[in-house]
Coordinates of C-alpha atoms and ligand atoms in Angstrom, one line a residue:
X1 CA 200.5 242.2 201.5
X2 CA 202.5 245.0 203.1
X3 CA 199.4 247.6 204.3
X4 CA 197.7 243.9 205.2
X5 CA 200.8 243.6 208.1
X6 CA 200.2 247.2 208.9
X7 CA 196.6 246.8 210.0
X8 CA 197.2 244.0 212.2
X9 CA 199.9 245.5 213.8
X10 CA 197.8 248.4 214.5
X11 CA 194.8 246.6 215.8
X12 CA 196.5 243.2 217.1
X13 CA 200.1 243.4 217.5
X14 CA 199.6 240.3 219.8
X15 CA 198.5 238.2 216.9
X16 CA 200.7 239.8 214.5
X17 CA 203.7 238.7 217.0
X18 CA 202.0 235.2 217.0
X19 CA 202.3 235.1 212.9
X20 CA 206.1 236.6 212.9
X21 CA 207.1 233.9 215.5
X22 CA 205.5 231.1 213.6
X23 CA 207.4 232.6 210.7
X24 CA 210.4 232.0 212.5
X25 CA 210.0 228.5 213.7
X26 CA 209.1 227.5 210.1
X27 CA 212.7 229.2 209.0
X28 CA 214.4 227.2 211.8
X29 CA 213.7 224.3 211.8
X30 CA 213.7 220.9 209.4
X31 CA 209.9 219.6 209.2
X32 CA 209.5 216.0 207.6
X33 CA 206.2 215.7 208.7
X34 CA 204.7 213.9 205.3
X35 CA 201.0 215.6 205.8
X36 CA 202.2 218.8 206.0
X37 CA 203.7 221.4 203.2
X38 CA 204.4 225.2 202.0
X39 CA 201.8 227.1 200.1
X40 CA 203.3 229.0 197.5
X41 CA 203.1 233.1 198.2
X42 CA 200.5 233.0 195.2
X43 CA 198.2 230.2 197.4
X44 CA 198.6 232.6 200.6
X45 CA 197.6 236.0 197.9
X46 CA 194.5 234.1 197.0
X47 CA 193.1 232.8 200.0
X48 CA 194.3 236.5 201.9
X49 CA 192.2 238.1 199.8
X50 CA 188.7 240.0 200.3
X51 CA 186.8 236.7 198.5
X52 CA 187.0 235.7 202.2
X53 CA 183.7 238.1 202.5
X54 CA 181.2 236.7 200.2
X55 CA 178.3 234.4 201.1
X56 CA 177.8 231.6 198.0
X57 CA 175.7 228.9 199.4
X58 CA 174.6 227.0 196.3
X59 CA 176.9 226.5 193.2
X60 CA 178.0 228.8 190.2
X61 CA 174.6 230.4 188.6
X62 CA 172.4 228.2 191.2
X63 CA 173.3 230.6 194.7
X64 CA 171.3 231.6 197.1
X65 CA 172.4 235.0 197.5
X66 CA 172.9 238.2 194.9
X67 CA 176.6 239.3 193.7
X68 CA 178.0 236.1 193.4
X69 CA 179.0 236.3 189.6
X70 CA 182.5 236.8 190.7
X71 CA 183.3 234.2 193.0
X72 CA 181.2 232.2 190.6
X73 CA 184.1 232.3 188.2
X74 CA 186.4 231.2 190.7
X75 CA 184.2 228.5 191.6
X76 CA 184.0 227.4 188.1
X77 CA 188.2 228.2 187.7
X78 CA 188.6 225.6 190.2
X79 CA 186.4 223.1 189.1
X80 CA 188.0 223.3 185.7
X81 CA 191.6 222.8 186.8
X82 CA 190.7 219.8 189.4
X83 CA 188.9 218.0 186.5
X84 CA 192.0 218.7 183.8
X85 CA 194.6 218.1 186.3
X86 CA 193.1 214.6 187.4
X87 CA 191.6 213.7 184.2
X88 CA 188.0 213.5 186.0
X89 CA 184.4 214.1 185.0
X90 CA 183.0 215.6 187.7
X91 CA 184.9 217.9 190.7
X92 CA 183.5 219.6 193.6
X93 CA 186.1 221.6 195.4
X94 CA 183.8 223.2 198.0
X95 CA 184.5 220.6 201.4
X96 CA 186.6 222.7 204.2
X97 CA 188.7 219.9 204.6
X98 CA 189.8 216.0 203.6
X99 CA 187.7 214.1 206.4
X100 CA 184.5 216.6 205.0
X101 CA 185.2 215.3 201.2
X102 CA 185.1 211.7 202.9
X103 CA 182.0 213.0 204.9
X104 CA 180.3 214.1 201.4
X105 CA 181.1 210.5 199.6
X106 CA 179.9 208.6 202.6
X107 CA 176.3 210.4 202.4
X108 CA 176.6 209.8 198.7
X109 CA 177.0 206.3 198.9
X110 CA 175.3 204.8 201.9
X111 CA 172.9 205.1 204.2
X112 CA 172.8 205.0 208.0
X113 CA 173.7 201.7 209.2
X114 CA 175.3 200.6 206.0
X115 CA 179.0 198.5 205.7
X116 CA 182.1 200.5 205.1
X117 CA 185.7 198.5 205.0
X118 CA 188.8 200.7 205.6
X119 CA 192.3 200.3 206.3
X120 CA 192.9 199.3 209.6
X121 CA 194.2 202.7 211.6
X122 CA 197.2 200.8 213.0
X123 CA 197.9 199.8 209.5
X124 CA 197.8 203.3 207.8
X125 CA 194.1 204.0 207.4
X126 CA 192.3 207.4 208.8
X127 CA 190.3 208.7 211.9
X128 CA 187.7 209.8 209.2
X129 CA 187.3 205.9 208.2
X130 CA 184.6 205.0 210.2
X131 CA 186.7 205.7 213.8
X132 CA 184.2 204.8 216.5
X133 CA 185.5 208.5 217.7
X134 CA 184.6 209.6 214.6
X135 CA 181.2 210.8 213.5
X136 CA 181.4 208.6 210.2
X137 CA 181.7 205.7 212.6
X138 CA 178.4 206.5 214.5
X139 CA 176.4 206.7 211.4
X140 CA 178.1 203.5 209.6
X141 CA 178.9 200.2 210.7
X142 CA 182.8 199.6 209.6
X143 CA 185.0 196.3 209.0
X144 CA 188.9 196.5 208.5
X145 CA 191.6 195.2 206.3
X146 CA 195.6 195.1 207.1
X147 CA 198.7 195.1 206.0
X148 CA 200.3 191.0 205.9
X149 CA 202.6 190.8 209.2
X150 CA 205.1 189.7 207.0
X151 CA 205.3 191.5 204.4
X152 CA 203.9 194.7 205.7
X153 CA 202.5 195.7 202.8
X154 CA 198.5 195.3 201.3
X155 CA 197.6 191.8 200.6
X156 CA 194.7 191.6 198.0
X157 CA 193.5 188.3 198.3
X158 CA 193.4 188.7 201.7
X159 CA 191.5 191.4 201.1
X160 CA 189.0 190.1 198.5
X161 CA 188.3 187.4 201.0
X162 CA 187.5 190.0 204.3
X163 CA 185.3 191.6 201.5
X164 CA 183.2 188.5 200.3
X165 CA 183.2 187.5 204.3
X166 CA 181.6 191.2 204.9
X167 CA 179.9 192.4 202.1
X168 CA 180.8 196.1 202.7
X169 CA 178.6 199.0 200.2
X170 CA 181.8 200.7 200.3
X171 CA 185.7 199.8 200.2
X172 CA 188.0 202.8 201.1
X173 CA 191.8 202.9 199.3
X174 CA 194.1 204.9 200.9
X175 CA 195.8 206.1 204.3
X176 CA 197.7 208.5 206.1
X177 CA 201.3 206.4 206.2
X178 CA 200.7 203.4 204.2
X179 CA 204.4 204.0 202.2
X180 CA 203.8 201.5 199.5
X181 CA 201.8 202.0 195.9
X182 CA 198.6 200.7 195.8
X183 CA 196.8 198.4 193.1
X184 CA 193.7 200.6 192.6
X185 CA 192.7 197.9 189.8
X186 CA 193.2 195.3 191.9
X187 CA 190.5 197.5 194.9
X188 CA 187.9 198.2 191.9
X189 CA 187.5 194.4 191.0
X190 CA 187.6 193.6 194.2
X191 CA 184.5 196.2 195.1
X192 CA 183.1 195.2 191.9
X193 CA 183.0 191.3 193.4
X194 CA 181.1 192.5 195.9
X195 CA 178.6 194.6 194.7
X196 CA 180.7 197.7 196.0
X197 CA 181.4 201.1 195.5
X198 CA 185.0 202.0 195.7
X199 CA 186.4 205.6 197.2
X200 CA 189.9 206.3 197.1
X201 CA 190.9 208.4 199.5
X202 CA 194.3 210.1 198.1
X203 CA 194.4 212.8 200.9
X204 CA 197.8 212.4 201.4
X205 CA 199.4 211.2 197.6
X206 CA 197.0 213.7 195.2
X207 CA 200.1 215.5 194.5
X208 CA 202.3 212.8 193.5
X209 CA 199.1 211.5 191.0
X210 CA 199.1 215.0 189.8
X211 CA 202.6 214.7 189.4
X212 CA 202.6 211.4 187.1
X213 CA 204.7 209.5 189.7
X214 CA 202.0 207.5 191.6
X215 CA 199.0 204.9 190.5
X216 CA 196.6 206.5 189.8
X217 CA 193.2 205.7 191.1
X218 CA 190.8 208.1 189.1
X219 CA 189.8 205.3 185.9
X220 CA 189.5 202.5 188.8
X221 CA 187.2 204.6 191.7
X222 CA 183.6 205.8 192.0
X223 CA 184.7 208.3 194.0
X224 CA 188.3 209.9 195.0
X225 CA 188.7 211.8 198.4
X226 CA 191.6 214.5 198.6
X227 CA 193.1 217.4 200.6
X228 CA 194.8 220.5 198.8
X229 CA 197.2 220.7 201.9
X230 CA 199.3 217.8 201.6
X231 CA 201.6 217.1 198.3
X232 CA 199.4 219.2 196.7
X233 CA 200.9 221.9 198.1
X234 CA 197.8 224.3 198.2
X235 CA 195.5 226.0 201.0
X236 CA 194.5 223.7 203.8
X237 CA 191.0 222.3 202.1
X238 CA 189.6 219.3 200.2
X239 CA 187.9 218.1 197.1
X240 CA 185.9 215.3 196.0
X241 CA 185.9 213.6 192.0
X242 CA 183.6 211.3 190.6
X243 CA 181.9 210.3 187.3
X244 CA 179.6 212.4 185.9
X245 CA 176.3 210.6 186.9
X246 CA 177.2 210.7 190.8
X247 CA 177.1 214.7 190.1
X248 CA 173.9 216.2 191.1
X249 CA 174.0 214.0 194.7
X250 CA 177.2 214.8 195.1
X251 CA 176.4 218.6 195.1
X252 CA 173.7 218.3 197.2
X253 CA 176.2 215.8 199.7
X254 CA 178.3 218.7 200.1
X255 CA 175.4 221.5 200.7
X256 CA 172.9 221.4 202.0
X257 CA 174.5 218.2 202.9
X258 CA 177.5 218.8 205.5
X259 CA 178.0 222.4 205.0
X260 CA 177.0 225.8 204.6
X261 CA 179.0 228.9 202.6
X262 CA 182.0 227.4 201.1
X263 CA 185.2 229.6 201.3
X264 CA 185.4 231.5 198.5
X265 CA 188.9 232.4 199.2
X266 CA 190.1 229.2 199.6
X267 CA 188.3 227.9 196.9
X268 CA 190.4 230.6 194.5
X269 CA 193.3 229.4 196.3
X270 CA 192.7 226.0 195.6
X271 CA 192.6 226.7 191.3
X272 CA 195.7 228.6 191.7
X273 CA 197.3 224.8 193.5
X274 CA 195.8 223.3 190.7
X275 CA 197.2 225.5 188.1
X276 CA 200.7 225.3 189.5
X277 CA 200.3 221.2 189.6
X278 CA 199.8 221.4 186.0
X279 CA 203.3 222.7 185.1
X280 CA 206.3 220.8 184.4
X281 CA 208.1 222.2 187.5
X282 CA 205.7 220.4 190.0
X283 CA 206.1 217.0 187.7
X284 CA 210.0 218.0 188.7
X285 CA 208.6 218.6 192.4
X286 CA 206.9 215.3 192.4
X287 CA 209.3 213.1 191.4
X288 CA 212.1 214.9 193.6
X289 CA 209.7 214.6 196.3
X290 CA 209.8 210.5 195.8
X291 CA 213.4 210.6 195.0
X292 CA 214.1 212.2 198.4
X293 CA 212.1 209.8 200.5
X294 CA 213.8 206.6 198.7
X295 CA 217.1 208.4 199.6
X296 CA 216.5 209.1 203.2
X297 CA 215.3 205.6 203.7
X298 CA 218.1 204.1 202.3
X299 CA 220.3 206.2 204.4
X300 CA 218.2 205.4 207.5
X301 CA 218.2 201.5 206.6
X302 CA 221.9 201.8 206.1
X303 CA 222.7 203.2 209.5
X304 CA 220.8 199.9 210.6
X305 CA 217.5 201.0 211.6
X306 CA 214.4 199.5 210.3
X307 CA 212.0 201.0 207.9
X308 CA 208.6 199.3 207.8
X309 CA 208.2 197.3 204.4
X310 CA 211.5 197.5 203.9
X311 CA 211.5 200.7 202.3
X312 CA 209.0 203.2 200.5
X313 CA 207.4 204.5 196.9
X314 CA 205.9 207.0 197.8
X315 CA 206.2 210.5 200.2
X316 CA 206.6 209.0 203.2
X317 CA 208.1 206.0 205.1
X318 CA 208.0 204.3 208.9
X319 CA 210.9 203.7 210.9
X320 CA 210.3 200.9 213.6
X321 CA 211.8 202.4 216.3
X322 CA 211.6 199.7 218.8
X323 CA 214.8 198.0 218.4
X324 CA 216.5 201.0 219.9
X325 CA 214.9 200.6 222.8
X326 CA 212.7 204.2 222.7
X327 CA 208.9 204.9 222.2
X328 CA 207.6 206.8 218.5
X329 CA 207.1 209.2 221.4
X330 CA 210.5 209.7 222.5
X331 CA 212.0 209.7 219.3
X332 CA 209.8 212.6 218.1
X333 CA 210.5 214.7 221.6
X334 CA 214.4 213.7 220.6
X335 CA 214.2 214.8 217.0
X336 CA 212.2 218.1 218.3
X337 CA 215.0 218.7 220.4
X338 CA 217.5 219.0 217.5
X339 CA 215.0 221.1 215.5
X340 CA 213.6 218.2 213.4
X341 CA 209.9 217.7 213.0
X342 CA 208.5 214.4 212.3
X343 CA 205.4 212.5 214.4
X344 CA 205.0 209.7 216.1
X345 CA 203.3 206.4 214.0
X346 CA 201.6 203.4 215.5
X347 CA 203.0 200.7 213.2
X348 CA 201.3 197.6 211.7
X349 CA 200.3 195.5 214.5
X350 CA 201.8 197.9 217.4
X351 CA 201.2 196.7 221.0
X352 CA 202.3 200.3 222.1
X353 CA 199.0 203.1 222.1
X354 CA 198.0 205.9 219.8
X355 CA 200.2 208.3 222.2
X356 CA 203.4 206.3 222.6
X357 CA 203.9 204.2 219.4
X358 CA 206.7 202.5 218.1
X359 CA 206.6 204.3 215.0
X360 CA 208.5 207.7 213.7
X361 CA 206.7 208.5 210.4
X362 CA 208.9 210.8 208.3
X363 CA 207.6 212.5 204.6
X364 CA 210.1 214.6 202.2
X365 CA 207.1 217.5 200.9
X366 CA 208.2 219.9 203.2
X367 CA 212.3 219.7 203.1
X368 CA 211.5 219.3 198.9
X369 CA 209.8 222.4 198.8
X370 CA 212.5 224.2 200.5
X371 CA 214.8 222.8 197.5
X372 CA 216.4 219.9 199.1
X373 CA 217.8 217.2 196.5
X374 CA 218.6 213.5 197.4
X375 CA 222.3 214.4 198.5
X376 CA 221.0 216.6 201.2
X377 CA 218.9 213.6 202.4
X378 CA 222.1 211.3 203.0
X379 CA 223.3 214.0 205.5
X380 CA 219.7 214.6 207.1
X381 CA 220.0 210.5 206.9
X382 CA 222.8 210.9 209.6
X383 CA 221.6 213.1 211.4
X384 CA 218.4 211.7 211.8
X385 CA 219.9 208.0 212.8
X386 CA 222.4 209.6 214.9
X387 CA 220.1 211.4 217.2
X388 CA 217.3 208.1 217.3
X389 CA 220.6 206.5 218.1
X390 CA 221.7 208.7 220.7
X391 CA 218.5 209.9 222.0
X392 CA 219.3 210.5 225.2
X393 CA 222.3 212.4 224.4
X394 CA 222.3 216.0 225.2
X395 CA 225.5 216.5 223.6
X396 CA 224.4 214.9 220.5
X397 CA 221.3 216.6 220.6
X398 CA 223.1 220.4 221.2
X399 CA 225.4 219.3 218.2
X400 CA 222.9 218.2 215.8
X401 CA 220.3 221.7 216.7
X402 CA 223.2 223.7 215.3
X403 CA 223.8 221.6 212.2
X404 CA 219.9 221.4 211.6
X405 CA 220.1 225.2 212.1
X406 CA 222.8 226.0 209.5
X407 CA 221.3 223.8 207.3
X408 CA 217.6 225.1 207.6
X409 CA 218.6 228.5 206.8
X410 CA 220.7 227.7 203.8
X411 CA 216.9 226.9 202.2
X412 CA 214.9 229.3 202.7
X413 CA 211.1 228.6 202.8
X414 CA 210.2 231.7 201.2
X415 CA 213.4 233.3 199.8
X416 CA 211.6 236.1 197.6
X417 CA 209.1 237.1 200.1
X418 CA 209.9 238.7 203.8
X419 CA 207.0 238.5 206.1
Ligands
LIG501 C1 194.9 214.0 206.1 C2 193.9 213.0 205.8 C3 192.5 213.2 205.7 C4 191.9 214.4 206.3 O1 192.3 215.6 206.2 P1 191.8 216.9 207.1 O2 191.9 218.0 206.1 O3 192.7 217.0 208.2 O4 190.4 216.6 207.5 C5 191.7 212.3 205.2 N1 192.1 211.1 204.8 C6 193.4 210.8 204.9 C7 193.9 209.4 204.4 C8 194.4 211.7 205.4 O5 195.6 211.3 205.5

């Protein structure tokens, strides 16, 4: 990696500053924001590497250009790994990113005009369910389920009934801060009822199924959407998984379908994610990740704020932050302040909008890949509450930069690697 440095300080010092002060910011400060993660120095190798130069439109032995009998192996490397690790018959790890692997099962599984039911967006769902500002929601007609008021959490007769009501072609599992399980075997008989196909979209949780401590939606779904970027901890991507007979229009979904040349680079880094979430030190990772969330929660909860649900299973959790009297918005520009990074939410049934929120959305990926254990979560716990608490403290919010400082680099992010 070291000549790599040198070139781009000879030819672009202004970019290279750009890298080295991103570099630092990472170092500095505390991110718990649940989509986001490290890739390992072996993820950044691969997808650094000169396999960013070849053209490979097609698949392994089916391209449509010469010399691809290389990245052909990496194709077929990654493929292997995704179906092992997940247990699936069929993987295609070409899409550039989670809302193209929903892009790909959507032109799989219906056709223009067709039904899809999502999670509601305030509820947890995704801007790539069918968003009227989304493309997907163009091309598709979509119909919504919630979260019950009360409970806050999925309700599946509720569910099974919207479904009946709506007869949807396809039911889509999964969301970006939905902190609960989810009953995938409950969602396929559901779909079934219906006449449905079900996708799971596991963008945000595939590293926690890869890791044994989630549901896991691969015997229950048709089809199963996922990033690399998230708990997976790989290069920023995504991947789809199916049964074997879905194969061939899968492949042709993905190209000609949405895209062109897949990244062979990325691709290679993607097997080298799913070799490390074989081992038994991500199954460690995994369940530390959960382990950590639960703890912070509990910490949060016990400094009497309110955590959507009443708590979490997963990655991630919501703090309602309403009661204090501050916006989602505030409280993220507060926690910014004090060199914490964690984004705004809309909650279940917010009356704020998208850009103010009454939700702070906090994930433990990031702060578990730096090393952090549950113990170190009481103290972020604290300092977390204190400054939501005090938000308009500068004091506060002077005292707790320094403390987040110390304690940001007494884990380093990369500690055998200087950039
Ligand atoms: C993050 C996410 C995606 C999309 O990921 P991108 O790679 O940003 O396109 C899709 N679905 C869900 C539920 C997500 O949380």
């Amino acid at each position: 990696m070291g000549s790599l440095w040198k070139s781009l300080e000879n030819t672009d010092p202004e970019v290279l500053s750009i890298v080295q002060r991103e570099v630092a910011r990472e170092k500095e400060r505390i991110n718990l924001i649940a989509s986001e993660n490290y890739a390992p120095v072996s993820v950044i190798e691969a997808q650094a590497s000169v396999l960013t130069n070849k053209y490979a439109e097609g698949y392994p032995r089916r391209r449509y250009y010469p010399g691809c009998e290389i990245v052909d192996d990496a194709e077929r490397l990654a493929v292997k790994r995704a179906k092992e690790l997940f247990g699936s018959e069929y993987a295609n790890v070409q899409p550039h990113s989670g809302t193209q692997a929903n892009m790909v099962v959507y032109m799989c599984a219906l056709s223009p005009g067709d039904l899809m039911m999502a999670m509601d967006l305030a509820c947890g769902g995704h801007l790539s369910h069918g968003s009227h500002n989304n493309l997907a929601g163009r091309i598709y007609g979509v119909c919504h389920y919630g979260v019950n008021r009360k409970s806050e959490c999925l309700d599946y007769d509720e569910i099974s009934a919207i479904a009946k009501r709506e007869k949807p072609k396809l039911i889509i599992a999964g969301g970006s801060s939905y902190p609960r399980q989810i009953d995938f075997a409950a969602f396929a008989e559901i779909a079934r009822s219906v006449g449905a196909k079900l996708l799971v979209d596991m963008a945000h949780f595939s590293g926690l199924v890869a890791g044994k401590v989630h549901s896991d939606p691969v015997p229950h779904a048709d089809f199963v959407s996922s990033t690399t970027h998230k708990t997976l901890r790989g290069p920023r991507g995504g991947f789809v998984l199916s049964r074997a007979n879905y194969a061939e229009i899968l492949d042709r979904s993905v190209f000609p379908g949405i895209q062109g040349g897949p990244f062979m680079n990325v691709i290679a880094a993607k097997a080298v994610c799913f070799k490390e979430a074989m081992t038994d030190d991500f199954s460690i990772y995994a369940k530390t990740i959960v382990e950590n969330a639960k703890a912070l929660c509990e910490k949060v909860i016990s400094e009497g704020l309110r955590a959507v649900s009443g708590g979490t299973d997963t990655h991630l959790f919501l703090i309602d932050v309403r009661p204090l009297g501050i916006t989602g918005k505030e409280a993220q520009e507060a926690l910014s302040h004090a060199g914490i990074d964690a984004n705004m939410n809309v909650l279940p049934y917010d009356e704020l909008p998208p850009n103010e929120t009454g939700g702070l959305r906090i994930g433990t990926p990031a702060v578990t890949s730096r090393g952090m254990k549950p113990g170190h979560m009481a103290y972020l716990g604290e300092l977390i509450s204190n400054v939501l608490k005090n938000s308009k403290s500068l004091s506060v919010i002077e005292k707790t930069k320094r403390e987040i400082f110390e304690l940001a680099r007494s884990f380093p992010i990369y500690p055998d690697f200087e950039q």
